[in-house]
Short mmCIF file of C-alpha atoms in Angstrom, two decimals:
data_model
loop_
_atom_site.label_atom_id
_atom_site.label_comp_id
_atom_site.label_asym_id
_atom_site.label_seq_id
_atom_site.Cartn_x
_atom_site.Cartn_y
_atom_site.Cartn_z
CA UNK A 16 -12.06 -11.87 3.68
CA UNK A 17 -14.99 -12.53 5.89
CA UNK A 18 -17.92 -13.94 3.58
CA UNK A 19 -21.68 -13.84 4.63
CA UNK A 20 -21.99 -16.72 2.53
CA UNK A 21 -23.41 -19.98 5.17
CA UNK A 22 -21.96 -22.95 3.45
CA UNK A 23 -22.87 -24.89 6.69
CA UNK A 24 -23.08 -25.31 10.16
CA UNK A 25 -21.10 -26.80 13.09
CA UNK A 26 -22.62 -28.02 15.94
CA UNK A 27 -20.88 -26.74 19.36
CA UNK A 28 -22.75 -28.11 22.39
CA UNK A 29 -26.14 -26.72 21.88
CA UNK A 30 -25.35 -23.88 19.20
CA UNK A 31 -25.17 -24.21 15.37
CA UNK A 32 -22.39 -22.51 14.14
CA UNK A 33 -22.67 -20.77 10.80
CA UNK A 34 -19.28 -21.32 8.26
CA UNK A 35 -18.48 -19.79 5.08
CA UNK A 36 -17.46 -22.40 2.21
CA UNK A 37 -13.75 -22.01 3.64
CA UNK A 38 -14.71 -23.02 6.83
CA UNK A 39 -14.12 -19.42 8.67
CA UNK A 40 -17.07 -18.29 10.99
CA UNK A 41 -19.57 -16.19 8.96
CA UNK A 42 -20.20 -13.94 12.55
CA UNK A 43 -16.86 -13.51 13.89
CA UNK A 44 -18.61 -12.64 17.47
CA UNK A 45 -19.80 -16.52 17.59
CA UNK A 46 -15.90 -17.50 18.68
CA UNK A 47 -15.74 -19.13 21.68
CA UNK A 48 -12.48 -21.26 22.87
CA UNK A 49 -15.29 -24.61 22.41
CA UNK A 50 -15.74 -23.24 19.01
CA UNK A 51 -11.82 -23.13 18.23
CA UNK A 52 -11.91 -26.77 19.66
CA UNK A 53 -14.70 -27.87 17.32
CA UNK A 54 -12.83 -26.26 14.34
CA UNK A 55 -9.93 -28.04 15.27
CA UNK A 56 -11.44 -31.44 16.06
CA UNK A 57 -12.97 -31.16 12.52
CA UNK A 58 -9.34 -31.39 10.93
CA UNK A 59 -8.12 -34.10 13.58
CA UNK A 60 -6.30 -31.54 15.50
CA UNK A 61 -6.27 -31.25 19.52
CA UNK A 62 -5.30 -27.85 20.36
CA UNK A 63 -2.84 -27.84 23.22
CA UNK A 64 -1.05 -24.74 25.17
CA UNK A 65 0.93 -23.89 22.53
CA UNK A 66 -1.86 -23.47 19.78
CA UNK A 67 -3.94 -21.44 22.36
CA UNK A 68 -1.00 -19.20 22.80
CA UNK A 69 -0.81 -18.33 19.07
CA UNK A 70 -4.21 -18.03 19.04
CA UNK A 71 -4.36 -15.32 21.72
CA UNK A 72 -1.29 -13.53 19.75
CA UNK A 73 -3.74 -13.47 16.60
CA UNK A 74 -6.88 -12.08 18.38
CA UNK A 75 -5.06 -9.67 19.78
CA UNK A 76 -3.21 -8.51 16.60
CA UNK A 77 -6.67 -8.34 14.99
CA UNK A 78 -8.10 -6.16 17.88
CA UNK A 79 -5.33 -3.85 17.75
CA UNK A 80 -4.78 -3.72 13.96
CA UNK A 81 -8.15 -4.71 12.54
CA UNK A 82 -6.18 -6.99 9.88
CA UNK A 83 -5.30 -10.57 9.66
CA UNK A 84 -1.72 -11.09 9.20
CA UNK A 85 0.26 -12.65 6.70
CA UNK A 86 2.68 -15.37 7.65
CA UNK A 87 5.77 -12.75 7.71
CA UNK A 88 3.96 -10.32 10.28
CA UNK A 89 2.28 -13.15 12.24
CA UNK A 90 5.78 -15.00 12.86
CA UNK A 91 7.26 -11.54 13.98
CA UNK A 92 4.12 -10.71 16.20
CA UNK A 93 4.60 -14.67 17.89
CA UNK A 94 8.12 -13.70 18.20
CA UNK A 95 7.63 -10.45 19.78
CA UNK A 96 5.25 -11.72 22.56
CA UNK A 97 6.04 -15.18 23.14
CA UNK A 98 9.72 -15.17 22.58
CA UNK A 99 12.44 -15.67 19.64
CA UNK A 100 12.23 -19.39 19.99
CA UNK A 101 8.56 -19.51 19.18
CA UNK A 102 8.57 -16.52 16.66
CA UNK A 103 10.09 -18.89 13.73
CA UNK A 104 8.14 -20.33 10.57
CA UNK A 105 9.03 -23.68 11.85
CA UNK A 106 7.09 -23.79 15.14
CA UNK A 107 4.38 -22.29 13.33
CA UNK A 108 4.37 -24.97 10.87
CA UNK A 109 4.52 -27.90 13.39
CA UNK A 110 1.45 -26.61 15.25
CA UNK A 111 -0.38 -25.37 12.15
CA UNK A 112 0.54 -27.30 9.08
CA UNK A 113 0.22 -26.56 5.78
CA UNK A 114 -0.59 -22.80 5.94
CA UNK A 115 -0.22 -21.63 9.30
CA UNK A 116 -1.57 -17.81 8.35
CA UNK A 117 -4.96 -19.31 7.41
CA UNK A 118 -5.39 -22.15 9.61
CA UNK A 119 -4.50 -20.30 12.82
CA UNK A 120 -6.77 -17.53 11.38
CA UNK A 121 -9.54 -20.03 10.96
CA UNK A 122 -9.25 -21.33 14.64
CA UNK A 123 -9.24 -18.12 16.17
CA UNK A 124 -12.24 -17.16 14.91
CA UNK A 125 -10.88 -14.18 12.25
CA UNK A 126 -11.57 -13.68 8.57
CA UNK A 127 -9.14 -15.46 5.93
CA UNK A 128 -6.04 -13.35 5.73
CA UNK A 129 -5.99 -11.56 2.28
CA UNK A 130 -2.34 -10.92 2.09
CA UNK A 131 -1.22 -14.53 1.77
CA UNK A 132 -0.22 -17.29 -0.45
CA UNK B 8 23.85 -2.80 -14.96
CA UNK B 9 25.64 -0.57 -12.61
CA UNK B 10 27.09 -2.32 -9.39
CA UNK B 11 24.56 -0.73 -6.90
CA UNK B 12 21.64 -2.45 -8.44
CA UNK B 13 21.54 -5.36 -6.68
CA UNK B 14 21.43 -3.66 -3.36
CA UNK B 15 18.33 -1.35 -4.41
CA UNK B 16 15.27 -1.64 -2.83
CA UNK B 17 12.61 -3.26 -4.49
CA UNK B 18 9.21 -1.04 -4.29
CA UNK B 19 8.57 2.49 -3.27
CA UNK B 20 4.78 3.76 -2.61
CA UNK B 21 3.90 7.15 -2.86
CA UNK B 22 0.83 7.77 -0.63
CA UNK B 23 -0.53 11.54 -1.70
CA UNK B 24 -4.13 11.01 -0.46
CA UNK B 25 -5.45 11.83 3.03
CA UNK B 26 -7.35 9.33 5.28
CA UNK B 27 -11.35 8.74 5.18
CA UNK B 28 -11.97 10.80 1.56
CA UNK B 29 -11.30 8.24 -0.82
CA UNK B 30 -9.65 4.67 -0.60
CA UNK B 31 -6.30 5.79 -2.59
CA UNK B 32 -4.46 5.85 0.96
CA UNK B 33 -5.90 2.48 2.04
CA UNK B 34 -5.15 0.89 -1.59
CA UNK B 35 -1.77 2.11 -1.41
CA UNK B 36 -1.16 0.67 1.80
CA UNK B 37 -2.69 -2.48 0.99
CA UNK B 38 -0.54 -2.39 -2.02
CA UNK B 39 2.59 -2.04 0.00
CA UNK B 40 1.53 -4.69 2.69
CA UNK B 41 0.89 -7.56 -0.18
CA UNK B 42 4.42 -6.80 -1.65
CA UNK B 43 6.02 -6.67 1.83
CA UNK B 44 3.81 -10.32 2.42
CA UNK B 45 5.69 -11.64 -0.59
CA UNK B 46 9.33 -10.72 0.56
CA UNK B 47 9.74 -6.85 -1.22
CA UNK B 48 11.36 -4.63 0.65
CA UNK B 49 9.08 -1.78 0.94
CA UNK B 50 9.37 2.03 1.14
CA UNK B 51 6.37 4.72 1.62
CA UNK B 52 6.85 8.02 0.85
CA UNK B 53 4.03 10.45 2.35
CA UNK B 54 3.52 13.33 -0.29
CA UNK B 55 1.27 16.36 -0.43
CA UNK B 56 -1.93 15.69 1.87
CA UNK B 57 -0.70 12.21 2.18
CA UNK B 58 1.20 13.47 5.12
CA UNK B 59 -1.92 14.19 6.88
CA UNK B 60 -2.31 10.04 7.20
CA UNK B 61 0.36 10.26 10.07
CA UNK B 62 -1.28 12.87 12.27
CA UNK B 63 -1.93 11.40 15.63
CA UNK B 64 -5.33 10.83 17.46
CA UNK B 65 -7.46 9.47 14.28
CA UNK B 66 -10.52 7.55 14.79
CA UNK B 67 -12.92 5.95 12.20
CA UNK B 68 -15.34 7.75 9.89
CA UNK B 69 -18.56 8.84 10.69
CA UNK B 70 -20.31 6.03 8.92
CA UNK B 71 -17.54 3.54 11.36
CA UNK B 72 -15.27 2.71 8.54
CA UNK B 73 -12.08 1.67 9.17
CA UNK B 74 -9.53 4.27 9.62
CA UNK B 75 -5.60 3.81 8.52
CA UNK B 76 -3.83 4.48 11.67
CA UNK B 77 -4.06 0.94 12.62
CA UNK B 78 -2.65 -0.09 9.77
CA UNK B 79 0.44 2.55 10.28
CA UNK B 80 1.34 0.94 13.45
CA UNK B 81 1.38 -2.26 11.77
CA UNK B 82 3.59 -1.67 9.41
CA UNK B 83 6.85 -2.55 11.35
CA UNK B 84 5.76 -6.08 11.50
CA UNK B 85 5.38 -6.16 7.94
CA UNK B 86 8.97 -4.59 7.81
CA UNK B 87 8.54 -1.45 6.14
CA UNK B 88 10.38 0.45 8.44
CA UNK B 89 11.87 3.30 5.89
CA UNK B 90 9.08 5.96 6.11
CA UNK B 91 9.53 9.31 4.07
CA UNK B 92 7.69 12.66 4.46
CA UNK B 93 7.52 15.49 2.35
CA UNK B 94 9.01 18.19 4.24
CA UNK B 95 7.38 21.21 2.24
CA UNK B 96 3.78 19.34 2.39
CA UNK B 97 4.36 19.06 6.09
CA UNK B 98 5.00 22.60 6.91
CA UNK B 99 2.63 24.01 4.20
CA UNK B 100 -0.03 22.35 6.41
CA UNK B 101 1.08 23.65 9.09
CA UNK B 102 2.49 20.69 10.96
CA UNK B 103 6.06 19.35 12.15
CA UNK B 104 7.82 16.09 12.14
CA UNK B 105 7.92 15.52 15.73
CA UNK B 106 3.77 15.67 15.97
CA UNK B 107 3.25 12.54 13.76
CA UNK B 108 2.37 9.18 14.80
CA UNK B 109 5.50 6.96 13.50
CA UNK B 110 9.36 8.04 13.07
CA UNK B 111 10.01 9.45 9.64
CA UNK B 112 12.66 10.65 7.94
CA UNK B 113 11.86 14.19 5.92
CA UNK B 114 12.64 14.75 2.50
CA UNK B 115 13.09 17.84 0.15
CA UNK B 116 12.59 17.81 -3.51
CA UNK B 117 16.19 16.61 -4.03
CA UNK B 118 15.96 13.67 -1.87
CA UNK B 119 12.32 12.48 -3.37
CA UNK B 120 14.04 12.51 -6.78
CA UNK B 121 16.72 10.50 -5.45
CA UNK B 122 14.16 7.94 -3.71
CA UNK B 123 12.15 7.56 -6.96
CA UNK B 124 15.60 6.86 -8.48
CA UNK B 125 17.07 4.49 -6.01
CA UNK B 126 13.79 2.17 -5.83
CA UNK B 127 13.05 -0.80 -8.78
CA UNK B 128 9.83 0.39 -9.06
CA UNK B 129 7.57 3.18 -7.79
CA UNK B 130 3.71 3.40 -7.69
CA UNK B 131 1.65 6.19 -6.93
CA UNK B 132 -1.73 6.02 -4.75
CA UNK C 3 16.22 8.13 -16.28
CA UNK C 4 12.32 7.91 -15.35
CA UNK C 5 9.55 8.53 -17.71
CA UNK C 6 6.96 10.45 -15.70
CA UNK C 7 3.53 10.50 -17.14
CA UNK C 8 1.01 13.28 -15.94
CA UNK C 9 -2.64 12.83 -16.94
CA UNK C 10 -4.01 15.76 -14.56
CA UNK C 11 -4.43 19.58 -15.41
CA UNK C 12 -2.61 22.06 -13.88
CA UNK C 13 -5.51 24.14 -13.69
CA UNK C 14 -7.58 21.74 -11.70
CA UNK C 15 -5.14 19.12 -9.41
CA UNK C 16 -1.96 19.94 -8.00
CA UNK C 17 -0.15 16.86 -8.46
CA UNK C 18 2.07 18.22 -11.26
CA UNK C 19 3.78 19.91 -8.33
CA UNK C 20 4.79 16.25 -6.61
CA UNK C 21 5.57 15.07 -10.03
CA UNK C 22 7.75 18.15 -10.68
CA UNK C 23 9.78 17.28 -7.20
CA UNK C 24 9.72 13.59 -8.07
CA UNK C 25 11.84 14.60 -11.24
CA UNK C 26 15.51 13.96 -11.43
CA UNK C 27 17.29 16.11 -13.39
CA UNK C 28 17.66 13.76 -16.20
CA UNK C 29 14.10 12.60 -16.07
CA UNK C 30 11.36 13.43 -18.70
CA UNK C 31 7.49 14.40 -18.39
CA UNK C 32 4.80 13.39 -20.46
CA UNK C 33 1.70 14.83 -20.38
CA UNK C 34 -1.56 13.01 -21.35
CA UNK C 35 -5.37 13.19 -21.24
CA UNK C 36 -6.36 16.24 -19.43
CA UNK C 37 -2.64 16.66 -18.48
CA UNK C 38 -1.92 18.09 -22.04
CA UNK C 39 -4.09 21.34 -21.04
CA UNK C 40 -0.81 22.03 -19.33
CA UNK C 41 0.95 22.48 -22.34
CA UNK C 42 -0.52 25.82 -23.44
CA UNK C 43 1.16 28.52 -23.23
CA UNK C 44 -0.87 29.87 -20.79
CA UNK C 45 -0.23 27.02 -18.47
CA UNK C 46 3.43 25.83 -19.37
CA UNK C 47 4.92 28.21 -17.09
CA UNK C 48 4.00 25.42 -14.22
CA UNK C 49 6.49 23.07 -15.88
CA UNK C 50 9.17 25.86 -16.13
CA UNK C 51 11.78 23.50 -14.23
CA UNK C 52 11.80 20.71 -16.64
CA UNK C 53 11.13 22.83 -19.87
CA UNK C 54 13.19 20.99 -21.79
CA UNK C 55 12.25 17.65 -20.88
CA UNK C 56 8.16 18.40 -21.30
CA UNK C 57 6.18 16.63 -23.61
CA UNK C 58 2.50 16.10 -24.95
CA UNK C 59 0.72 13.25 -26.60
CA UNK C 60 -0.58 14.31 -29.95
CA UNK C 61 -3.76 11.94 -29.54
CA UNK C 62 -4.98 13.70 -26.54
CA UNK C 63 -3.85 17.16 -27.93
CA UNK C 64 -6.17 16.36 -30.99
CA UNK C 65 -9.03 15.04 -29.38
CA UNK C 66 -9.11 18.61 -27.55
CA UNK C 67 -8.33 20.65 -30.45
CA UNK C 68 -5.12 21.79 -28.97
CA UNK C 69 -2.85 20.37 -31.70
CA UNK C 70 -0.87 23.70 -32.84
CA UNK C 71 -1.76 25.92 -29.54
CA UNK C 72 0.93 24.33 -27.61
CA UNK C 73 3.79 25.96 -26.46
CA UNK C 74 6.56 26.17 -28.79
CA UNK C 75 8.88 24.45 -25.91
CA UNK C 76 6.40 21.67 -25.29
CA UNK C 77 7.67 18.39 -27.73
CA UNK C 78 4.62 16.87 -29.22
CA UNK C 79 4.84 13.03 -29.16
CA UNK C 80 2.21 10.57 -31.09
CA UNK C 81 1.41 6.97 -29.24
CA UNK C 82 5.00 5.28 -30.94
CA UNK C 83 6.43 8.37 -29.68
CA UNK C 84 5.19 7.45 -26.15
CA UNK C 85 6.52 4.00 -26.67
CA UNK C 86 9.41 4.82 -27.54
CA UNK C 87 9.96 7.42 -24.57
CA UNK C 88 9.12 4.24 -22.40
CA UNK C 89 11.55 2.28 -23.80
CA UNK C 90 14.41 4.76 -23.11
CA UNK C 91 13.40 5.24 -19.73
CA UNK C 92 14.76 2.76 -16.77
CA UNK C 93 10.72 2.80 -15.32
CA UNK C 94 7.86 4.99 -15.85
CA UNK C 95 5.79 6.70 -12.82
CA UNK C 96 2.51 7.75 -13.24
CA UNK C 97 0.92 10.64 -11.65
CA UNK C 98 -2.72 11.01 -11.41
#
């Protein structure tokens, strides 16, 4: 769930972006690709074309269904949009290690998925 | 245990409330999504006024509350494809199965009872 | 066999219709809380399809002054009887 509790701020250029205790955006409208890059940089990640296309799938998913997907539906949605080779958990684990549904949702500026391990 | 026990479906979620008036429908769908996200085989039965959840052309509430139609459109991404609808309720409310937003299987009382029997667990919302 | 549990009165809620539709030939129906109103002779016709498999919870009848006022076809059970019915069933389904 998106929380309204501001835990800290992330500096992105001139802007200060409010983050909740788990590092998700407090105001979802704050998201820009620059914010995503800054969030990734904090985690020691550089976003590649393969990251960006998954982030786009996630943002489309949220816009359409008003819901942040758990791992299974994320894999399926990626497969439907980007092709079966990318629609597998291994690919997503490689891009967003540990917990792809949570990590990718954070970078995509969405609330934390609620139906996730 | 009978031999077919292993092939039984895991969970049947029965939805018997219409959208917007209460949170029962949303809560039932949430339960179904959580179970599916954890790898359970989930079927949905729309019963009584719950069949209204399947009507086309729904929007958000007067105060901007999220509707449930978008959640229904997402079900197949959670591999929830077994959708059953109470044929009698649909007829009583004056609708036909081809007016619904998703492909469903119409069931009478006998098939309803069979559905309850064939799932390992049944939750009513 | 499924034990179906109904806690709404037939006079105030139509959920009993869906409960009956969901009942297989061996299934049992237990009336609890306001559901026990359905055990009255004036109401029990709603449960005619399952008349030999209809139970009502004594504690809920007692708190409503309905013990001894049930239709004779209704089998009255106490909490221990409720537990036994649950044990005999493959699963329970609650209608509310």
